[in-house]
Coordinates of C-alpha atoms in Angstrom, one line a residue:
X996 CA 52.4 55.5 -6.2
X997 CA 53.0 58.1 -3.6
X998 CA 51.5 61.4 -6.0
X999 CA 48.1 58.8 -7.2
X1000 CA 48.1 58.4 -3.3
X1001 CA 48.2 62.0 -2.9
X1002 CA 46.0 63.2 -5.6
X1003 CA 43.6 60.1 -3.4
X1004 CA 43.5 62.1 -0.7
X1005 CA 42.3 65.4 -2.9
X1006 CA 39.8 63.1 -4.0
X1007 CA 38.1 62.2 -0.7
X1008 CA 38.0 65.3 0.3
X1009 CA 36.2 66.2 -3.0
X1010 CA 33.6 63.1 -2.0
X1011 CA 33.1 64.2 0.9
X1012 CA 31.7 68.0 -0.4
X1013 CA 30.2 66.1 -3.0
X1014 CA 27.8 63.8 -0.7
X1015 CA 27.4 67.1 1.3
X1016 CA 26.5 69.1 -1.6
X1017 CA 23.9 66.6 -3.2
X1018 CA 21.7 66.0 -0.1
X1019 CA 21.4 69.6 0.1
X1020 CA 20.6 70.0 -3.9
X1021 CA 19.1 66.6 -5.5
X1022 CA 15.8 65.1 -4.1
X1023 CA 16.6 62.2 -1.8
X1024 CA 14.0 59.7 -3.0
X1025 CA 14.3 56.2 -2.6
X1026 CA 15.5 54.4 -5.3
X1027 CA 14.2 50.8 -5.8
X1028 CA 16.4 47.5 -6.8
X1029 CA 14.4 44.9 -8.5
X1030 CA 13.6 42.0 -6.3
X1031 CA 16.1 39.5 -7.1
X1032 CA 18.7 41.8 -9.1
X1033 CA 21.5 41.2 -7.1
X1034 CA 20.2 38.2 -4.9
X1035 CA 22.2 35.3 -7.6
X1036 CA 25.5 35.4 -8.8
X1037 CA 25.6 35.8 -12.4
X1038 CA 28.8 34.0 -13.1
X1039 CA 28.7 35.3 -16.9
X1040 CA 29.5 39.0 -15.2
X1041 CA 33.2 37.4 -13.9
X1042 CA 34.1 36.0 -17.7
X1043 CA 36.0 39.2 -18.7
X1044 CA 37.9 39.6 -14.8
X1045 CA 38.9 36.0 -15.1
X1046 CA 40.4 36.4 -18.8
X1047 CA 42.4 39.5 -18.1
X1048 CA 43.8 37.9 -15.3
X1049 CA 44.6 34.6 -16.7
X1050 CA 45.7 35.7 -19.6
X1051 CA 47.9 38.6 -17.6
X1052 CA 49.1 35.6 -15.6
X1053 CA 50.4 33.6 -19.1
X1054 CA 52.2 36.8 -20.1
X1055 CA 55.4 36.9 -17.7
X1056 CA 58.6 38.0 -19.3
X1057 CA 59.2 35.6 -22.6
X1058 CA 55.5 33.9 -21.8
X1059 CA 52.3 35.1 -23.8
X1060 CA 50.3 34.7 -27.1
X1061 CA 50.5 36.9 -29.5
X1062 CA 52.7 39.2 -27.0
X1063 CA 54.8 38.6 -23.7
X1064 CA 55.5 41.4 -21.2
X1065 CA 59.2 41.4 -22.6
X1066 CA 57.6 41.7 -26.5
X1067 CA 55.8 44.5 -25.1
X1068 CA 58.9 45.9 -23.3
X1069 CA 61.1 45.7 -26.2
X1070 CA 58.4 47.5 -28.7
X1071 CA 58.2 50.4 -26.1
X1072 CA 61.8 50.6 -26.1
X1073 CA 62.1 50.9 -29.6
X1074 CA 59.2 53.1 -30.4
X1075 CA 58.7 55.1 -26.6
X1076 CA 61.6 55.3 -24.9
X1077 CA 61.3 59.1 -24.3
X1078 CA 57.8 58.8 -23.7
X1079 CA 56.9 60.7 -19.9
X1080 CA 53.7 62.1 -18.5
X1081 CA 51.8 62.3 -15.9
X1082 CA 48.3 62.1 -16.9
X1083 CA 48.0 58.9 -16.2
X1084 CA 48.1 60.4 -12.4
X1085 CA 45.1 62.3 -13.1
X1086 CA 43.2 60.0 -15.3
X1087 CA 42.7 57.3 -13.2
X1088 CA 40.3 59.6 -11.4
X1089 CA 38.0 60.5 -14.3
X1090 CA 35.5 57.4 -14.4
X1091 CA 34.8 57.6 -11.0
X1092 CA 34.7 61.3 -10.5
X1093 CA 32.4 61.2 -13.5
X1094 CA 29.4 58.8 -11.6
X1095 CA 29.9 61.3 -8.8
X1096 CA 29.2 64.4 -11.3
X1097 CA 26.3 62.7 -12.3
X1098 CA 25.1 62.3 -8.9
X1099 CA 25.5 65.8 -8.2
X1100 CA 23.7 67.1 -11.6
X1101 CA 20.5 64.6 -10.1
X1102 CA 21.2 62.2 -12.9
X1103 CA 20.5 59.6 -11.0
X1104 CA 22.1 55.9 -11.7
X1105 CA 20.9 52.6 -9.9
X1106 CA 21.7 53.8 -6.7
X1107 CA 21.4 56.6 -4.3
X1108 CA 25.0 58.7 -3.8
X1109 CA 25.1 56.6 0.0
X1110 CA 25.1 53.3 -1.4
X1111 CA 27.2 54.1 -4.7
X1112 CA 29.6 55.9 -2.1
X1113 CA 29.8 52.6 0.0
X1114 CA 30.1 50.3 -2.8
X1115 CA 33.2 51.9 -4.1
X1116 CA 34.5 52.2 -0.6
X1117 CA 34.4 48.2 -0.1
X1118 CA 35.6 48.1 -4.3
X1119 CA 38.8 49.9 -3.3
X1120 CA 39.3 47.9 0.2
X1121 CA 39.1 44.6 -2.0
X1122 CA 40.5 45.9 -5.2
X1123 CA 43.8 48.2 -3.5
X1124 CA 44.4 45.6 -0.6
X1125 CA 44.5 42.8 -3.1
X1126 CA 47.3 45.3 -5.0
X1127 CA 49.4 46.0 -1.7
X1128 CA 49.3 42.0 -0.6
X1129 CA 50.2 40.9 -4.1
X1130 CA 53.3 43.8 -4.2
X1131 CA 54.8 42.1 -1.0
X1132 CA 54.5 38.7 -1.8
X1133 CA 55.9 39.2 -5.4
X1134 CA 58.4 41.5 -5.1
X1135 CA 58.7 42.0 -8.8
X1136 CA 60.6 45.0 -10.5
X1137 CA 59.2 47.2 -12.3
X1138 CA 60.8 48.0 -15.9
X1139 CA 62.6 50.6 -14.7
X1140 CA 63.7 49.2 -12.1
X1141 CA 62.9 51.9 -9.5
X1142 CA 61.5 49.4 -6.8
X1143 CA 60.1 45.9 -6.7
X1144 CA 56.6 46.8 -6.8
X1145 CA 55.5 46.6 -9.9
X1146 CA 53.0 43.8 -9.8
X1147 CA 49.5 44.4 -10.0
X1148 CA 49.8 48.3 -11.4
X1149 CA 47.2 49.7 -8.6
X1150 CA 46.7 52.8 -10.7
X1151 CA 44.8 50.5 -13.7
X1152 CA 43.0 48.1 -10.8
X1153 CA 41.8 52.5 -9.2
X1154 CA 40.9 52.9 -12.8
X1155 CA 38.8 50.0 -13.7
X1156 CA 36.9 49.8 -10.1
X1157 CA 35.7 53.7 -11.2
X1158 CA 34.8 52.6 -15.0
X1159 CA 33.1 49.3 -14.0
X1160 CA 31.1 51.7 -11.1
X1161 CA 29.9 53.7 -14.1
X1162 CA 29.0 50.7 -16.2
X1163 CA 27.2 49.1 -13.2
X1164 CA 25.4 52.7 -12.3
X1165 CA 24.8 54.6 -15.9
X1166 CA 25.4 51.9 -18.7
X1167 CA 21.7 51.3 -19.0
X1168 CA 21.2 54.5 -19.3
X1169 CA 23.5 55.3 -22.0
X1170 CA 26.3 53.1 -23.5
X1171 CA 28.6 56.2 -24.1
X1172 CA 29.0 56.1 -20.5
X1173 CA 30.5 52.6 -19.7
X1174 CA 32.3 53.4 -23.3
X1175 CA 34.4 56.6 -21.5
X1176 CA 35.0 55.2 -19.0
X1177 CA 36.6 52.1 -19.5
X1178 CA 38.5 54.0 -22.5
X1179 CA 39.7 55.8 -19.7
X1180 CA 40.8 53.3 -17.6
X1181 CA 42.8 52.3 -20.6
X1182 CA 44.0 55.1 -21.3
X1183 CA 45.6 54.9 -18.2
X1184 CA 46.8 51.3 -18.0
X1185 CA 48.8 52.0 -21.6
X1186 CA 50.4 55.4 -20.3
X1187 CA 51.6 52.9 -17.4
X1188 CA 53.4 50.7 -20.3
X1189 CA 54.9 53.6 -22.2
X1190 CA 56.1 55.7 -18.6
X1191 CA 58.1 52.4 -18.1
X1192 CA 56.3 51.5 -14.6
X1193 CA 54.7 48.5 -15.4
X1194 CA 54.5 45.6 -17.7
X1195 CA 52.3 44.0 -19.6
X1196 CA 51.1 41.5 -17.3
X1197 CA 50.9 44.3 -14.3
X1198 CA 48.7 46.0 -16.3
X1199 CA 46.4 43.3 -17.8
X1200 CA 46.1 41.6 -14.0
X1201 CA 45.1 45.3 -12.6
X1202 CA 42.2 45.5 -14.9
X1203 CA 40.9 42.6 -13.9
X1204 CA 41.0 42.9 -10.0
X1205 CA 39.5 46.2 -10.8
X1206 CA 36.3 45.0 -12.5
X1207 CA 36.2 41.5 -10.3
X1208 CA 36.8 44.2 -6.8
X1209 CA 34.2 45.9 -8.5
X1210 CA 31.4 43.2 -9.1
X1211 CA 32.2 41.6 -6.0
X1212 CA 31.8 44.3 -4.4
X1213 CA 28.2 45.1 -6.1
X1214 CA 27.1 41.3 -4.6
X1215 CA 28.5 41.9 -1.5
X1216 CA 26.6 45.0 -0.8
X1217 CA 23.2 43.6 -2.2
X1218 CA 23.9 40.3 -0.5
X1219 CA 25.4 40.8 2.9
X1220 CA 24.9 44.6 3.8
X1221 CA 21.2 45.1 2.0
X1222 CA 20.6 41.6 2.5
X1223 CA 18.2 41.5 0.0
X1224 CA 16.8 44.7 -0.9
X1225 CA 13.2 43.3 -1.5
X1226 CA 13.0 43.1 2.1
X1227 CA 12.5 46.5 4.1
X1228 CA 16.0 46.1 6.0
X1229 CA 17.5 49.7 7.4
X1230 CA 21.3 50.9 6.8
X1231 CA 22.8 53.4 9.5
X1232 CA 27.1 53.5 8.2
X1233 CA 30.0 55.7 9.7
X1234 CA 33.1 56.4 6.8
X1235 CA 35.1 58.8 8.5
X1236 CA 38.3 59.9 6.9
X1237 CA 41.8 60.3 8.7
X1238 CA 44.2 62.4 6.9
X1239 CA 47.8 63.0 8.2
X1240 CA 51.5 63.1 6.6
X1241 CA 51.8 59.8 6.7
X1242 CA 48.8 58.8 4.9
X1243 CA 45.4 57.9 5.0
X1244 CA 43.1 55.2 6.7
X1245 CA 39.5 55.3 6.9
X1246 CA 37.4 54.2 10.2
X1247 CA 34.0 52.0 8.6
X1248 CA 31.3 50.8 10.2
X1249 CA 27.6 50.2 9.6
X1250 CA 24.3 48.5 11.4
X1251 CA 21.9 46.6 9.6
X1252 CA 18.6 46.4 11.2

């Protein structure tokens, strides 16, 4: 937790040139949301959220169909019990990294690098602070019993908010994208299995508060910041970063007018 929170950091940072980087290059024209797009709930987008988190929920210790957390522990043991890397580290940052490329290369998805940029901001808030709350009340060990934090795996719920981002941005444009990147996402998730940090249920829950922080999020943005994007309504935000040894906290605000 503490290197993904580390390599988090890097990442910012890398945002942060990013946005710089694009004003300067890519045309900042005003990109357009459908009237209506994002002004109803679609409850059909929260189906696959709600199954990987139900059914995550069915699967502690002897629990689940076809497979329980402890089937899933027991084949790893048999089969990966030497299994160690660390890509799952840097993986977690590909689907997300790779919306921001495109941003940067003028490929533009449904929206400008500002809105996208504050989307994922409130994703993580939702989908990261629903990880750290659930840790503490839980208190449940991880399969190598290195601490008692193993439920949700926040490296899967990072992964899925960046793949469903580039679903929700490029997918339209080219179903190759949302395909990476939730192969990515996991990618990661499995590597969290077979490095013996998470089980099966941590895993399965984590994907599904990534894409529900992530659609919520979407909503949220359209509904209570944009407040409907049909009508002419102004953003002015403030993200400033604040980077120290003892982590990292970011100071949010914005004016709707």
């Amino acid at each position: 937790m503490n290197l993904l929170k580390n390599r988090f950091k890097k990442y910012i940072l890398l945002l942060i040139s990013v946005f710089i980087i694009n004003s300067q290059v890519c045309p900042q024209d005003s990109i357009k949301i459908p009237a209506g797009r994002y002004n109803t709930i679609e409850l059909t987008s929260f189906i696959v959220p709600a199954v990987l988190i139900g059914y995550g929920l069915t699967t502690f210790k002897n629990n689940g169909f076809p497979f329980s957390s402890k089937d899933v522990y027991d084949y790893r043991q048999k089969n990966f019990s030497n299994f160690n890397t660390h890509l799952d580290d840097i993986i977690a940052f590909f689907p997300a990294l790779t919306a921001y490329t495109l941003q940067i290369d003028c490929y533009k998805g449904k929206n400008s690098l500002k809105d996208m940029t504050i989307i994922f901001a409130v994703s993580n808030i939702f989908g990261m602070g629903s990880a750290e709350a659930l840790k503490r009340i839980t208190k449940h060990d991880r399969p190598d019993n290195s601490d008692n934090k193993s439920f949700p795996s926040s490296h899967t719920i990072f992964a899925f908010i960046g793949a469903d981002m580039l679903y929700q941005e490029y997918g339209e444009k080219s179903a190759w994208f949302s395909i990476g990147g939730y192969t990515a996402a996991s990618a990661v998730a499995l590597m969290r299995i077979l490095n013996n940090k998470h089980w099966f249920s941590d895993v399965l829950v984590g994907a599904g508060i990534g894409i529900l922080s992530s659609r919520l999020s979407y909503l949220f943005y359209y509904k209570v910041i944009k407040h409907y994007p049909d009508k002419k309504n102004k953003l002015t935000f403030n993200l400033v970063p604040d980077i120290s040894n003892k982590g990292m906290k970011f100071s949010f605000s914005y004016l709707v007018y």
